[in-house]
């Protein structure tokens, strides 16, 4: 609520210059008196030594000093040292002195170790039922035990290994039933998509997948299970990507990765024969898709997931 006479004292617009006669003009603080069109405030100068000091009682009543903005340098802090410049002996151009080595992000190291461990699992270098410790594997890969332990924890989430307290991680023994269940789930996810693509995708698109199918054949002929696993997932991923569903590709790849872990005790010769048969089905599938032979496509994809 306004005080009586306030509008009369300042006029209709509330401007002190329009105050009525006999009304004293309001006092204006010195720092805001007329001195320029913008009425800028005078610059605040830093106090000299001892200036502005509060008595002990007043300082206590004033409370703690106001914090500075984050990243703002204060006189009580040591400034961040800058890189020293040296002159080159030949060119005379300033050069930055030797900088510390760049720090490798832990996530990057963990990802590389995770890929290496997955390849070792698929290739049989990490035997089912055996226990491996993070420090020993770290020495093998030339890293500390921390990223190995983090990668092993991820493999434990995926079901490839299990934690053994105070010892390390044991590689899980895979049974035929587990692999059959994974193959059934993969068929439920991928087969309907492939059949739908067989009706809508042109022959030129299938031709682009031919080099990926040939890569699986080459890897199978060498008997390199780790290399075959990568080329096999690359082929299926590129095929499913034609559906335009990224979540589908991600989930199918995860199921495919789990289905690639070898059975415990399977002989190497038998694994190589299985790889060759699997790679041959890739080429047969592309032939049927290019010809738009739907019955042949359905027959090949069902056999492909049944024989996995």
PDB file of C-alpha atoms in Angstrom:
ATOM      1  CA  UNK A   1       0.000   0.000   0.000  1.00  0.00           C
ATOM      2  CA  UNK A   2       1.426   3.396  -1.039  1.00  0.00           C
ATOM      3  CA  UNK A   3       2.007   6.132   1.519  1.00  0.00           C
ATOM      4  CA  UNK A   4      -0.203   9.182   1.325  1.00  0.00           C
ATOM      5  CA  UNK A   5       1.236  11.936  -0.834  1.00  0.00           C
ATOM      6  CA  UNK A   6       3.790   9.712  -2.548  1.00  0.00           C
ATOM      7  CA  UNK A   7       2.293  10.216  -6.014  1.00  0.00           C
ATOM      8  CA  UNK A   8       1.860  13.943  -5.448  1.00  0.00           C
ATOM      9  CA  UNK A   9       5.509  14.209  -4.451  1.00  0.00           C
ATOM     10  CA  UNK A  10       6.800  12.445  -7.566  1.00  0.00           C
ATOM     11  CA  UNK A  11       4.197  13.508 -10.121  1.00  0.00           C
ATOM     12  CA  UNK A  12       2.109  11.352 -12.348  1.00  0.00           C
ATOM     13  CA  UNK A  13       5.045   9.461 -13.830  1.00  0.00           C
ATOM     14  CA  UNK A  14       6.858   8.948 -10.547  1.00  0.00           C
ATOM     15  CA  UNK A  15       9.848  11.050 -11.735  1.00  0.00           C
ATOM     16  CA  UNK A  16      11.629  13.146  -9.053  1.00  0.00           C
ATOM     17  CA  UNK A  17      12.101  15.969 -11.616  1.00  0.00           C
ATOM     18  CA  UNK A  18       8.327  16.493 -11.640  1.00  0.00           C
ATOM     19  CA  UNK A  19       7.936  16.974  -7.875  1.00  0.00           C
ATOM     20  CA  UNK A  20       5.404  19.613  -6.913  1.00  0.00           C
ATOM     21  CA  UNK A  21       6.279  22.995  -5.452  1.00  0.00           C
ATOM     22  CA  UNK A  22       7.238  23.020  -1.810  1.00  0.00           C
ATOM     23  CA  UNK A  23       8.019  19.323  -1.871  1.00  0.00           C
ATOM     24  CA  UNK A  24      11.652  18.576  -1.044  1.00  0.00           C
ATOM     25  CA  UNK A  25      13.443  16.595  -3.751  1.00  0.00           C
ATOM     26  CA  UNK A  26      14.429  13.090  -2.708  1.00  0.00           C
ATOM     27  CA  UNK A  27      18.041  12.588  -1.853  1.00  0.00           C
ATOM     28  CA  UNK A  28      20.065  10.690  -4.407  1.00  0.00           C
ATOM     29  CA  UNK A  29      23.141   8.751  -3.268  1.00  0.00           C
ATOM     30  CA  UNK A  30      26.366  10.362  -4.505  1.00  0.00           C
ATOM     31  CA  UNK A  31      27.362   7.423  -6.676  1.00  0.00           C
ATOM     32  CA  UNK A  32      24.111   7.693  -8.661  1.00  0.00           C
ATOM     33  CA  UNK A  33      24.043  11.446  -9.185  1.00  0.00           C
ATOM     34  CA  UNK A  34      24.040  12.918 -12.658  1.00  0.00           C
ATOM     35  CA  UNK A  35      27.357  12.540 -14.373  1.00  0.00           C
ATOM     36  CA  UNK A  36      26.498  10.895 -17.652  1.00  0.00           C
ATOM     37  CA  UNK A  37      23.600   9.885 -19.811  1.00  0.00           C
ATOM     38  CA  UNK A  38      23.817   6.229 -18.759  1.00  0.00           C
ATOM     39  CA  UNK A  39      24.491   7.045 -15.073  1.00  0.00           C
ATOM     40  CA  UNK A  40      27.184   4.368 -14.929  1.00  0.00           C
ATOM     41  CA  UNK A  41      28.357   3.222 -11.584  1.00  0.00           C
ATOM     42  CA  UNK A  42      31.916   4.125 -10.719  1.00  0.00           C
ATOM     43  CA  UNK A  43      34.421   1.332 -11.033  1.00  0.00           C
ATOM     44  CA  UNK A  44      35.056  -0.512  -7.817  1.00  0.00           C
ATOM     45  CA  UNK A  45      38.707  -0.272  -6.813  1.00  0.00           C
ATOM     46  CA  UNK A  46      40.498  -2.958  -4.921  1.00  0.00           C
ATOM     47  CA  UNK A  47      41.079  -1.876  -1.337  1.00  0.00           C
ATOM     48  CA  UNK A  48      44.583  -1.127  -0.271  1.00  0.00           C
ATOM     49  CA  UNK A  49      46.395  -2.855   2.533  1.00  0.00           C
ATOM     50  CA  UNK A  50      44.328  -2.675   5.662  1.00  0.00           C
ATOM     51  CA  UNK A  51      41.466  -0.857   3.958  1.00  0.00           C
ATOM     52  CA  UNK A  52      37.988  -2.164   4.572  1.00  0.00           C
ATOM     53  CA  UNK A  53      39.134  -4.335   7.457  1.00  0.00           C
ATOM     54  CA  UNK A  54      36.415  -5.130   9.946  1.00  0.00           C
ATOM     55  CA  UNK A  55      36.856  -5.161  13.686  1.00  0.00           C
ATOM     56  CA  UNK A  56      36.992  -8.623  15.160  1.00  0.00           C
ATOM     57  CA  UNK A  57      33.426  -8.429  16.457  1.00  0.00           C
ATOM     58  CA  UNK A  58      32.054  -7.076  13.187  1.00  0.00           C
ATOM     59  CA  UNK A  59      33.917  -9.679  11.167  1.00  0.00           C
ATOM     60  CA  UNK A  60      32.335 -12.431  13.202  1.00  0.00           C
ATOM     61  CA  UNK A  61      28.889 -10.922  12.726  1.00  0.00           C
ATOM     62  CA  UNK A  62      29.415 -10.534   8.988  1.00  0.00           C
ATOM     63  CA  UNK A  63      29.777 -14.307   8.572  1.00  0.00           C
ATOM     64  CA  UNK A  64      32.050 -16.191   6.158  1.00  0.00           C
ATOM     65  CA  UNK A  65      33.287 -14.423   3.024  1.00  0.00           C
ATOM     66  CA  UNK A  66      31.286 -14.840  -0.160  1.00  0.00           C
ATOM     67  CA  UNK A  67      32.534 -17.640  -2.418  1.00  0.00           C
ATOM     68  CA  UNK A  68      33.958 -16.854  -5.776  1.00  0.00           C
ATOM     69  CA  UNK A  69      32.583 -18.307  -8.964  1.00  0.00           C
ATOM     70  CA  UNK A  70      33.847 -21.698  -9.934  1.00  0.00           C
ATOM     71  CA  UNK A  71      37.009 -21.455 -11.963  1.00  0.00           C
ATOM     72  CA  UNK A  72      37.661 -17.860 -10.831  1.00  0.00           C
ATOM     73  CA  UNK A  73      41.190 -17.273  -9.640  1.00  0.00           C
ATOM     74  CA  UNK A  74      41.699 -15.654  -6.260  1.00  0.00           C
ATOM     75  CA  UNK A  75      44.865 -14.175  -4.816  1.00  0.00           C
ATOM     76  CA  UNK A  76      45.012 -16.906  -2.205  1.00  0.00           C
ATOM     77  CA  UNK A  77      45.264 -19.599  -4.908  1.00  0.00           C
ATOM     78  CA  UNK A  78      48.340 -20.465  -6.872  1.00  0.00           C
ATOM     79  CA  UNK A  79      47.827 -19.771 -10.596  1.00  0.00           C
ATOM     80  CA  UNK A  80      47.804 -22.703 -12.989  1.00  0.00           C
ATOM     81  CA  UNK A  81      51.296 -22.975 -14.504  1.00  0.00           C
ATOM     82  CA  UNK A  82      51.495 -22.483 -18.225  1.00  0.00           C
ATOM     83  CA  UNK A  83      53.635 -24.479 -20.601  1.00  0.00           C
ATOM     84  CA  UNK A  84      57.114 -23.041 -20.881  1.00  0.00           C
ATOM     85  CA  UNK A  85      58.264 -21.949 -24.295  1.00  0.00           C
ATOM     86  CA  UNK A  86      61.760 -22.711 -25.512  1.00  0.00           C
ATOM     87  CA  UNK A  87      63.460 -21.581 -28.689  1.00  0.00           C
ATOM     88  CA  UNK A  88      64.462 -24.210 -31.169  1.00  0.00           C
ATOM     89  CA  UNK A  89      68.171 -24.422 -31.864  1.00  0.00           C
ATOM     90  CA  UNK A  90      67.786 -24.346 -35.630  1.00  0.00           C
ATOM     91  CA  UNK A  91      64.609 -22.461 -36.451  1.00  0.00           C
ATOM     92  CA  UNK A  92      64.348 -20.213 -33.415  1.00  0.00           C
ATOM     93  CA  UNK A  93      60.606 -20.822 -33.394  1.00  0.00           C
ATOM     94  CA  UNK A  94      59.160 -21.111 -29.889  1.00  0.00           C
ATOM     95  CA  UNK A  95      58.305 -24.681 -29.027  1.00  0.00           C
ATOM     96  CA  UNK A  96      56.397 -26.076 -26.092  1.00  0.00           C
ATOM     97  CA  UNK A  97      58.568 -28.014 -23.691  1.00  0.00           C
ATOM     98  CA  UNK A  98      57.928 -31.707 -23.230  1.00  0.00           C
ATOM     99  CA  UNK A  99      54.319 -32.209 -22.099  1.00  0.00           C
ATOM    100  CA  UNK A 100      53.132 -35.084 -19.914  1.00  0.00           C
ATOM    101  CA  UNK A 101      51.984 -38.229 -21.697  1.00  0.00           C
ATOM    102  CA  UNK A 102      48.268 -38.250 -22.581  1.00  0.00           C
ATOM    103  CA  UNK A 103      46.085 -40.195 -20.198  1.00  0.00           C
ATOM    104  CA  UNK A 104      44.303 -43.134 -21.817  1.00  0.00           C
ATOM    105  CA  UNK A 105      40.643 -43.246 -20.914  1.00  0.00           C
ATOM    106  CA  UNK A 106      39.775 -46.285 -18.805  1.00  0.00           C
ATOM    107  CA  UNK A 107      36.629 -46.918 -20.847  1.00  0.00           C
ATOM    108  CA  UNK A 108      38.757 -47.291 -23.987  1.00  0.00           C
ATOM    109  CA  UNK A 109      41.134 -49.785 -22.353  1.00  0.00           C
ATOM    110  CA  UNK A 110      38.214 -51.704 -20.863  1.00  0.00           C
ATOM    111  CA  UNK A 111      36.571 -51.964 -24.296  1.00  0.00           C
ATOM    112  CA  UNK A 112      39.748 -53.282 -25.916  1.00  0.00           C
ATOM    113  CA  UNK A 113      40.245 -55.852 -23.159  1.00  0.00           C
ATOM    114  CA  UNK A 114      36.586 -56.886 -23.423  1.00  0.00           C
ATOM    115  CA  UNK A 115      36.955 -57.496 -27.170  1.00  0.00           C
ATOM    116  CA  UNK A 116      40.148 -59.478 -26.585  1.00  0.00           C
ATOM    117  CA  UNK A 117      38.518 -61.632 -23.906  1.00  0.00           C
ATOM    118  CA  UNK A 118      35.510 -62.307 -26.122  1.00  0.00           C
ATOM    119  CA  UNK A 119      37.808 -63.401 -28.932  1.00  0.00           C
ATOM    120  CA  UNK A 120      39.694 -65.656 -26.502  1.00  0.00           C
ATOM    121  CA  UNK A 121      36.415 -67.215 -25.373  1.00  0.00           C
ATOM    122  CA  UNK A 122      35.242 -67.900 -28.922  1.00  0.00           C
ATOM    123  CA  UNK A 123      38.656 -69.185 -29.999  1.00  0.00           C
ATOM    124  CA  UNK A 124      38.914 -71.537 -27.032  1.00  0.00           C
ATOM    125  CA  UNK A 125      41.958 -69.812 -25.497  1.00  0.00           C
ATOM    126  CA  UNK A 126      39.950 -69.440 -22.286  1.00  0.00           C
ATOM    127  CA  UNK A 127      38.908 -73.000 -21.553  1.00  0.00           C
ATOM    128  CA  UNK A 128      35.464 -73.760 -20.098  1.00  0.00           C
ATOM    129  CA  UNK A 129      35.609 -74.648 -16.421  1.00  0.00           C
ATOM    130  CA  UNK A 130      38.994 -72.981 -15.847  1.00  0.00           C
ATOM    131  CA  UNK A 131      39.498 -70.110 -13.377  1.00  0.00           C
ATOM    132  CA  UNK A 132      41.430 -67.022 -14.484  1.00  0.00           C
ATOM    133  CA  UNK A 133      42.541 -64.167 -12.256  1.00  0.00           C
ATOM    134  CA  UNK A 134      42.499 -60.536 -13.312  1.00  0.00           C
ATOM    135  CA  UNK A 135      46.189 -59.876 -12.426  1.00  0.00           C
ATOM    136  CA  UNK A 136      47.382 -62.847 -14.520  1.00  0.00           C
ATOM    137  CA  UNK A 137      45.268 -61.806 -17.499  1.00  0.00           C
ATOM    138  CA  UNK A 138      46.430 -58.218 -17.012  1.00  0.00           C
ATOM    139  CA  UNK A 139      50.048 -59.350 -17.411  1.00  0.00           C
ATOM    140  CA  UNK A 140      49.054 -61.250 -20.519  1.00  0.00           C
ATOM    141  CA  UNK A 141      47.526 -58.147 -22.109  1.00  0.00           C
ATOM    142  CA  UNK A 142      50.079 -55.706 -20.692  1.00  0.00           C
ATOM    143  CA  UNK A 143      47.610 -53.733 -18.578  1.00  0.00           C
ATOM    144  CA  UNK A 144      46.705 -53.457 -14.918  1.00  0.00           C
ATOM    145  CA  UNK A 145      44.206 -55.767 -13.293  1.00  0.00           C
ATOM    146  CA  UNK A 146      41.518 -53.067 -13.038  1.00  0.00           C
ATOM    147  CA  UNK A 147      40.316 -52.940 -16.689  1.00  0.00           C
ATOM    148  CA  UNK A 148      40.519 -56.746 -16.868  1.00  0.00           C
ATOM    149  CA  UNK A 149      38.351 -57.055 -13.780  1.00  0.00           C
ATOM    150  CA  UNK A 150      35.833 -54.565 -15.205  1.00  0.00           C
ATOM    151  CA  UNK A 151      35.695 -56.474 -18.512  1.00  0.00           C
ATOM    152  CA  UNK A 152      35.236 -59.759 -16.682  1.00  0.00           C
ATOM    153  CA  UNK A 153      32.355 -58.266 -14.717  1.00  0.00           C
ATOM    154  CA  UNK A 154      30.672 -57.455 -18.036  1.00  0.00           C
ATOM    155  CA  UNK A 155      31.225 -61.019 -19.247  1.00  0.00           C
ATOM    156  CA  UNK A 156      29.689 -62.252 -15.988  1.00  0.00           C
ATOM    157  CA  UNK A 157      26.591 -60.165 -16.736  1.00  0.00           C
ATOM    158  CA  UNK A 158      26.443 -61.743 -20.207  1.00  0.00           C
ATOM    159  CA  UNK A 159      26.734 -65.216 -18.695  1.00  0.00           C
ATOM    160  CA  UNK A 160      30.114 -66.124 -20.192  1.00  0.00           C
ATOM    161  CA  UNK A 161      31.946 -66.357 -16.855  1.00  0.00           C
ATOM    162  CA  UNK A 162      31.051 -66.576 -13.197  1.00  0.00           C
ATOM    163  CA  UNK A 163      32.730 -64.876 -10.254  1.00  0.00           C
ATOM    164  CA  UNK A 164      34.803 -67.071  -7.942  1.00  0.00           C
ATOM    165  CA  UNK A 165      35.429 -65.144  -4.683  1.00  0.00           C
ATOM    166  CA  UNK A 166      39.112 -64.525  -3.887  1.00  0.00           C
ATOM    167  CA  UNK A 167      40.200 -66.415  -6.988  1.00  0.00           C
ATOM    168  CA  UNK A 168      38.951 -64.758 -10.149  1.00  0.00           C
ATOM    169  CA  UNK A 169      36.478 -65.789 -12.839  1.00  0.00           C
ATOM    170  CA  UNK A 170      35.502 -69.236 -14.075  1.00  0.00           C
ATOM    171  CA  UNK A 171      34.549 -69.746 -17.722  1.00  0.00           C
ATOM    172  CA  UNK A 172      31.049 -71.207 -17.851  1.00  0.00           C
ATOM    173  CA  UNK A 173      30.626 -74.650 -19.376  1.00  0.00           C
ATOM    174  CA  UNK A 174      28.151 -74.501 -22.231  1.00  0.00           C
ATOM    175  CA  UNK A 175      25.767 -77.323 -22.944  1.00  0.00           C
ATOM    176  CA  UNK A 176      23.978 -78.315 -26.139  1.00  0.00           C
ATOM    177  CA  UNK A 177      20.615 -77.443 -24.610  1.00  0.00           C
ATOM    178  CA  UNK A 178      21.659 -73.854 -23.870  1.00  0.00           C
ATOM    179  CA  UNK A 179      22.898 -73.318 -27.407  1.00  0.00           C
ATOM    180  CA  UNK A 180      19.686 -74.825 -28.789  1.00  0.00           C
ATOM    181  CA  UNK A 181      17.604 -72.416 -26.704  1.00  0.00           C
ATOM    182  CA  UNK A 182      19.634 -69.437 -27.970  1.00  0.00           C
ATOM    183  CA  UNK A 183      19.218 -70.645 -31.560  1.00  0.00           C
ATOM    184  CA  UNK A 184      15.452 -70.868 -31.049  1.00  0.00           C
ATOM    185  CA  UNK A 185      15.286 -67.296 -29.737  1.00  0.00           C
ATOM    186  CA  UNK A 186      17.411 -66.055 -32.619  1.00  0.00           C
ATOM    187  CA  UNK A 187      15.065 -67.738 -35.087  1.00  0.00           C
ATOM    188  CA  UNK A 188      12.026 -66.079 -33.500  1.00  0.00           C
ATOM    189  CA  UNK A 189      13.714 -62.681 -33.879  1.00  0.00           C
ATOM    190  CA  UNK A 190      15.445 -62.912 -37.254  1.00  0.00           C
ATOM    191  CA  UNK A 191      13.409 -65.249 -39.454  1.00  0.00           C
ATOM    192  CA  UNK A 192      10.252 -63.066 -39.714  1.00  0.00           C
ATOM    193  CA  UNK A 193      12.414 -60.038 -40.529  1.00  0.00           C
ATOM    194  CA  UNK A 194      14.326 -61.874 -43.256  1.00  0.00           C
ATOM    195  CA  UNK A 195      11.102 -63.173 -44.810  1.00  0.00           C
ATOM    196  CA  UNK A 196       9.672 -59.646 -44.862  1.00  0.00           C
ATOM    197  CA  UNK A 197      12.846 -58.289 -46.442  1.00  0.00           C
ATOM    198  CA  UNK A 198      12.700 -61.022 -49.092  1.00  0.00           C
ATOM    199  CA  UNK A 199       9.477 -59.459 -50.406  1.00  0.00           C
ATOM    200  CA  UNK A 200      10.617 -55.832 -50.361  1.00  0.00           C
ATOM    201  CA  UNK A 201      14.389 -55.554 -50.930  1.00  0.00           C
ATOM    202  CA  UNK A 202      15.775 -55.344 -54.452  1.00  0.00           C
ATOM    203  CA  UNK A 203      18.379 -57.722 -55.838  1.00  0.00           C
ATOM    204  CA  UNK A 204      21.042 -54.997 -55.921  1.00  0.00           C
ATOM    205  CA  UNK A 205      20.936 -54.683 -52.124  1.00  0.00           C
ATOM    206  CA  UNK A 206      21.563 -58.392 -51.699  1.00  0.00           C
ATOM    207  CA  UNK A 207      24.555 -58.131 -54.011  1.00  0.00           C
ATOM    208  CA  UNK A 208      26.156 -55.681 -51.576  1.00  0.00           C
ATOM    209  CA  UNK A 209      26.120 -58.394 -48.899  1.00  0.00           C
ATOM    210  CA  UNK A 210      28.004 -60.895 -51.055  1.00  0.00           C
ATOM    211  CA  UNK A 211      31.521 -59.800 -49.891  1.00  0.00           C
ATOM    212  CA  UNK A 212      30.448 -60.313 -46.271  1.00  0.00           C
ATOM    213  CA  UNK A 213      29.266 -63.844 -47.052  1.00  0.00           C
ATOM    214  CA  UNK A 214      32.560 -64.569 -48.823  1.00  0.00           C
ATOM    215  CA  UNK A 215      34.470 -63.323 -45.764  1.00  0.00           C
ATOM    216  CA  UNK A 216      32.725 -65.917 -43.605  1.00  0.00           C
ATOM    217  CA  UNK A 217      33.701 -68.638 -46.087  1.00  0.00           C
ATOM    218  CA  UNK A 218      37.352 -67.557 -46.030  1.00  0.00           C
ATOM    219  CA  UNK A 219      37.434 -67.498 -42.219  1.00  0.00           C
ATOM    220  CA  UNK A 220      35.803 -70.929 -42.014  1.00  0.00           C
ATOM    221  CA  UNK A 221      38.315 -72.391 -44.461  1.00  0.00           C
ATOM    222  CA  UNK A 222      41.154 -71.190 -42.223  1.00  0.00           C
ATOM    223  CA  UNK A 223      39.499 -72.662 -39.151  1.00  0.00           C
ATOM    224  CA  UNK A 224      39.866 -69.348 -37.347  1.00  0.00           C
ATOM    225  CA  UNK A 225      36.838 -69.381 -35.051  1.00  0.00           C
ATOM    226  CA  UNK A 226      37.478 -65.886 -33.662  1.00  0.00           C
ATOM    227  CA  UNK A 227      37.713 -64.379 -37.129  1.00  0.00           C
ATOM    228  CA  UNK A 228      34.654 -66.336 -38.244  1.00  0.00           C
ATOM    229  CA  UNK A 229      32.643 -65.075 -35.280  1.00  0.00           C
ATOM    230  CA  UNK A 230      33.300 -61.465 -36.255  1.00  0.00           C
ATOM    231  CA  UNK A 231      32.538 -61.977 -39.957  1.00  0.00           C
ATOM    232  CA  UNK A 232      29.419 -64.018 -39.141  1.00  0.00           C
ATOM    233  CA  UNK A 233      27.981 -61.281 -36.929  1.00  0.00           C
ATOM    234  CA  UNK A 234      28.903 -58.666 -39.533  1.00  0.00           C
ATOM    235  CA  UNK A 235      26.909 -60.537 -42.178  1.00  0.00           C
ATOM    236  CA  UNK A 236      23.806 -60.979 -40.027  1.00  0.00           C
ATOM    237  CA  UNK A 237      24.030 -57.403 -38.754  1.00  0.00           C
ATOM    238  CA  UNK A 238      24.185 -55.958 -42.269  1.00  0.00           C
ATOM    239  CA  UNK A 239      21.264 -58.135 -43.363  1.00  0.00           C
ATOM    240  CA  UNK A 240      19.032 -57.101 -40.449  1.00  0.00           C
ATOM    241  CA  UNK A 241      20.058 -53.452 -40.805  1.00  0.00           C
ATOM    242  CA  UNK A 242      18.065 -53.343 -44.054  1.00  0.00           C
ATOM    243  CA  UNK A 243      14.931 -53.408 -41.880  1.00  0.00           C
ATOM    244  CA  UNK A 244      15.874 -50.001 -40.472  1.00  0.00           C
ATOM    245  CA  UNK A 245      15.414 -51.036 -36.825  1.00  0.00           C
ATOM    246  CA  UNK A 246      18.551 -50.289 -34.783  1.00  0.00           C
ATOM    247  CA  UNK A 247      17.187 -51.878 -31.606  1.00  0.00           C
ATOM    248  CA  UNK A 248      16.518 -55.069 -33.516  1.00  0.00           C
ATOM    249  CA  UNK A 249      20.115 -55.136 -34.762  1.00  0.00           C
ATOM    250  CA  UNK A 250      21.496 -54.530 -31.264  1.00  0.00           C
ATOM    251  CA  UNK A 251      19.412 -57.245 -29.580  1.00  0.00           C
ATOM    252  CA  UNK A 252      20.027 -59.769 -32.357  1.00  0.00           C
ATOM    253  CA  UNK A 253      23.774 -59.145 -32.186  1.00  0.00           C
ATOM    254  CA  UNK A 254      23.809 -59.752 -28.434  1.00  0.00           C
ATOM    255  CA  UNK A 255      21.970 -63.062 -28.863  1.00  0.00           C
ATOM    256  CA  UNK A 256      24.277 -63.996 -31.711  1.00  0.00           C
ATOM    257  CA  UNK A 257      27.362 -63.251 -29.610  1.00  0.00           C
ATOM    258  CA  UNK A 258      26.173 -65.530 -26.814  1.00  0.00           C
ATOM    259  CA  UNK A 259      25.406 -68.322 -29.271  1.00  0.00           C
ATOM    260  CA  UNK A 260      28.981 -68.243 -30.597  1.00  0.00           C
ATOM    261  CA  UNK A 261      30.666 -69.452 -27.410  1.00  0.00           C
ATOM    262  CA  UNK A 262      31.983 -72.978 -28.078  1.00  0.00           C
ATOM    263  CA  UNK A 263      30.795 -76.138 -26.436  1.00  0.00           C
ATOM    264  CA  UNK A 264      33.036 -77.663 -23.797  1.00  0.00           C
ATOM    265  CA  UNK A 265      35.134 -80.519 -25.186  1.00  0.00           C
ATOM    266  CA  UNK A 266      34.147 -80.053 -28.840  1.00  0.00           C
ATOM    267  CA  UNK A 267      36.992 -81.248 -31.126  1.00  0.00           C
ATOM    268  CA  UNK A 268      38.646 -78.657 -33.362  1.00  0.00           C
ATOM    269  CA  UNK A 269      37.969 -80.644 -36.548  1.00  0.00           C
ATOM    270  CA  UNK A 270      34.264 -80.767 -35.821  1.00  0.00           C
ATOM    271  CA  UNK A 271      34.147 -77.034 -35.127  1.00  0.00           C
ATOM    272  CA  UNK A 272      35.833 -76.329 -38.460  1.00  0.00           C
ATOM    273  CA  UNK A 273      33.306 -78.504 -40.323  1.00  0.00           C
ATOM    274  CA  UNK A 274      30.459 -76.666 -38.606  1.00  0.00           C
ATOM    275  CA  UNK A 275      31.916 -73.325 -39.672  1.00  0.00           C
ATOM    276  CA  UNK A 276      32.170 -74.393 -43.309  1.00  0.00           C
ATOM    277  CA  UNK A 277      28.544 -75.606 -43.330  1.00  0.00           C
ATOM    278  CA  UNK A 278      27.347 -72.408 -41.675  1.00  0.00           C
ATOM    279  CA  UNK A 279      29.214 -70.215 -44.169  1.00  0.00           C
ATOM    280  CA  UNK A 280      27.772 -72.169 -47.114  1.00  0.00           C
ATOM    281  CA  UNK A 281      24.260 -71.361 -45.877  1.00  0.00           C
ATOM    282  CA  UNK A 282      25.061 -67.633 -46.080  1.00  0.00           C
ATOM    283  CA  UNK A 283      25.750 -67.902 -49.787  1.00  0.00           C
ATOM    284  CA  UNK A 284      22.683 -70.098 -50.336  1.00  0.00           C
ATOM    285  CA  UNK A 285      20.515 -67.568 -48.529  1.00  0.00           C
ATOM    286  CA  UNK A 286      21.742 -64.720 -50.719  1.00  0.00           C
ATOM    287  CA  UNK A 287      21.052 -66.778 -53.834  1.00  0.00           C
ATOM    288  CA  UNK A 288      17.456 -67.391 -52.740  1.00  0.00           C
ATOM    289  CA  UNK A 289      16.936 -63.741 -51.725  1.00  0.00           C
ATOM    290  CA  UNK A 290      18.277 -62.476 -55.044  1.00  0.00           C
ATOM    291  CA  UNK A 291      15.926 -64.792 -56.942  1.00  0.00           C
ATOM    292  CA  UNK A 292      13.061 -63.784 -54.616  1.00  0.00           C
ATOM    293  CA  UNK A 293      12.376 -67.478 -54.062  1.00  0.00           C
ATOM    294  CA  UNK A 294      10.395 -67.241 -50.815  1.00  0.00           C
ATOM    295  CA  UNK A 295      10.058 -71.025 -50.175  1.00  0.00           C
ATOM    296  CA  UNK A 296      13.823 -71.422 -50.611  1.00  0.00           C
ATOM    297  CA  UNK A 297      14.510 -68.470 -48.312  1.00  0.00           C
ATOM    298  CA  UNK A 298      12.299 -69.932 -45.615  1.00  0.00           C
ATOM    299  CA  UNK A 299      13.939 -73.350 -45.924  1.00  0.00           C
ATOM    300  CA  UNK A 300      17.491 -71.954 -45.709  1.00  0.00           C
ATOM    301  CA  UNK A 301      16.913 -69.654 -42.733  1.00  0.00           C
ATOM    302  CA  UNK A 302      15.153 -72.341 -40.703  1.00  0.00           C
ATOM    303  CA  UNK A 303      17.963 -74.801 -41.401  1.00  0.00           C
ATOM    304  CA  UNK A 304      20.535 -72.119 -40.599  1.00  0.00           C
ATOM    305  CA  UNK A 305      19.227 -71.517 -37.071  1.00  0.00           C
ATOM    306  CA  UNK A 306      18.442 -75.190 -36.438  1.00  0.00           C
ATOM    307  CA  UNK A 307      22.007 -76.260 -37.270  1.00  0.00           C
ATOM    308  CA  UNK A 308      23.641 -73.484 -35.207  1.00  0.00           C
TER     309      UNK A 308
END
